[in-house]
XYZ file of C-alpha atoms in Angstrom:
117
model
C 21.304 29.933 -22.251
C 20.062 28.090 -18.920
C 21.080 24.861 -18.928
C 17.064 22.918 -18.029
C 15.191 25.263 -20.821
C 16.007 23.162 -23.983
C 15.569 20.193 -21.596
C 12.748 17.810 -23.467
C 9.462 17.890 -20.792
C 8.961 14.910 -18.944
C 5.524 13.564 -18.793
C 4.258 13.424 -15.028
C 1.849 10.308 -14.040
C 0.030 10.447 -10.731
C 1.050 7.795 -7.780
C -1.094 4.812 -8.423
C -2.041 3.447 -4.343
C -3.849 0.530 -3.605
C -5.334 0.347 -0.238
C -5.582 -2.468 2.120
C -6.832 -2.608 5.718
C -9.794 -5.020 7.097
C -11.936 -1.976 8.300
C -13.334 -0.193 5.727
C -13.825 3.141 7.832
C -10.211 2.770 7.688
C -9.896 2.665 3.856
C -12.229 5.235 3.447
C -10.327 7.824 5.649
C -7.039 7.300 3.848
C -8.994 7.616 0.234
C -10.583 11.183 1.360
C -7.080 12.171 2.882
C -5.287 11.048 -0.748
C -8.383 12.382 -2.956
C -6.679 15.767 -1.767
C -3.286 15.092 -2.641
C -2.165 16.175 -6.051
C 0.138 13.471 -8.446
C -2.236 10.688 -6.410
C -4.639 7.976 -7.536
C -6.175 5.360 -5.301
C -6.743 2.734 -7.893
C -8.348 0.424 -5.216
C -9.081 -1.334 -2.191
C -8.910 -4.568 -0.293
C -9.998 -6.374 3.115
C -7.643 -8.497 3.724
C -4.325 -10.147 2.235
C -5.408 -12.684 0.134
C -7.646 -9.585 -2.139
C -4.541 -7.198 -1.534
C -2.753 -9.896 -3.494
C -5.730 -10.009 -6.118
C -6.003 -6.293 -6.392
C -2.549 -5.463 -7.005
C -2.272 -7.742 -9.822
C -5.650 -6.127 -11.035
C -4.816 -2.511 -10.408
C -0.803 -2.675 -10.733
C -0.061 -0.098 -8.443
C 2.531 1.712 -7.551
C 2.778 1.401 -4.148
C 0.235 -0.324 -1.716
C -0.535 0.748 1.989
C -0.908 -2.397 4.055
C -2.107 -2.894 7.130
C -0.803 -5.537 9.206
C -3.406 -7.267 11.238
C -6.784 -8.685 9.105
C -8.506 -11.917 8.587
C -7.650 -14.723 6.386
C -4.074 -14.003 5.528
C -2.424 -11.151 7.211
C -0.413 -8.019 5.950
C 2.953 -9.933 6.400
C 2.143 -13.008 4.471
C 0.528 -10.402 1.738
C 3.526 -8.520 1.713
C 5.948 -11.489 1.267
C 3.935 -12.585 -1.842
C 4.061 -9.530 -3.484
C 7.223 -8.552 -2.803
C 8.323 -11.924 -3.681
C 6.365 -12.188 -7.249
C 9.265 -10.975 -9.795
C 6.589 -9.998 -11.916
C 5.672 -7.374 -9.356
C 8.691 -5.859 -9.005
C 7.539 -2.500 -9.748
C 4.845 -2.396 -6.743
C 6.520 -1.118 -3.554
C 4.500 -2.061 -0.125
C 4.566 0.101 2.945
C 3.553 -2.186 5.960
C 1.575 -0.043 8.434
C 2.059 -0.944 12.030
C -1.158 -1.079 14.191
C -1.793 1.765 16.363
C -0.245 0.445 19.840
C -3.457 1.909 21.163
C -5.675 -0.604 19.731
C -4.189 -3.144 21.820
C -1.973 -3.370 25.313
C 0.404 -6.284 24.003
C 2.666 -5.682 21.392
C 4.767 -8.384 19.474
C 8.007 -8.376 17.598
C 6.597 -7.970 14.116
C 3.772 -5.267 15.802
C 7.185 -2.959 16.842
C 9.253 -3.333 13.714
C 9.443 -0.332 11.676
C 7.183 -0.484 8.071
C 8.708 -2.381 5.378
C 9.439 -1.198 1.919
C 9.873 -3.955 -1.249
């Protein structure tokens, strides 16, 4: 007898991914790239890092894509509360660095690699 047959099934969930970036073109590329991608749900969006905060208490995701430069609080400062809210312990951000195309200058936190909480 093979060893995983009598194994009990485990039931599979899809991804839940909340997406944050202040350009919505932006948003809306990564949600038709994921829509494609079987085991994951975008279960929102967000603007900026004070409603990236707001949404993933909403939405509870699983993970959330954050983008690091947008108005009124920043991806950093998002990504500090959330990873720093116990009660959100199960939400894991992935910091996305901004495309050193976009600009010529390029700080400390603009060349670190993405962070994971």
């Amino acid at each position: 007898m093979t060893a995983g047959l009598d194994a009990p099934a485990v039931a599979r969930r899809d991804i839940r991914v909340l997406l944050v970036d202040d350009q919505e073109l932006v948003r809306r590329g990564f949600a038709a790239l994921l829509a494609n991608e079987p085991g994951i749900e975008v279960v929102g969006e967000a603007g900026d890092g004070a409603q990236a905060i707001a949404e993933t208490w909403r939405t509870r995701p699983d993970v959330v894509l954050m983008d690091i430069r947008m108005p009124r609080m920043d991806g950093l400062d998002a990504t500090r509360a959330i990873c720093g809210d116990e009660r959100l312990s199960a939400t894991k951000v992935l910091v996305l660095p901004p495309s050193r195309s976009m600009s010529t200058s390029t700080t400390r936190s603009e060349s670190a690699p993405p962070v994971f909480c």
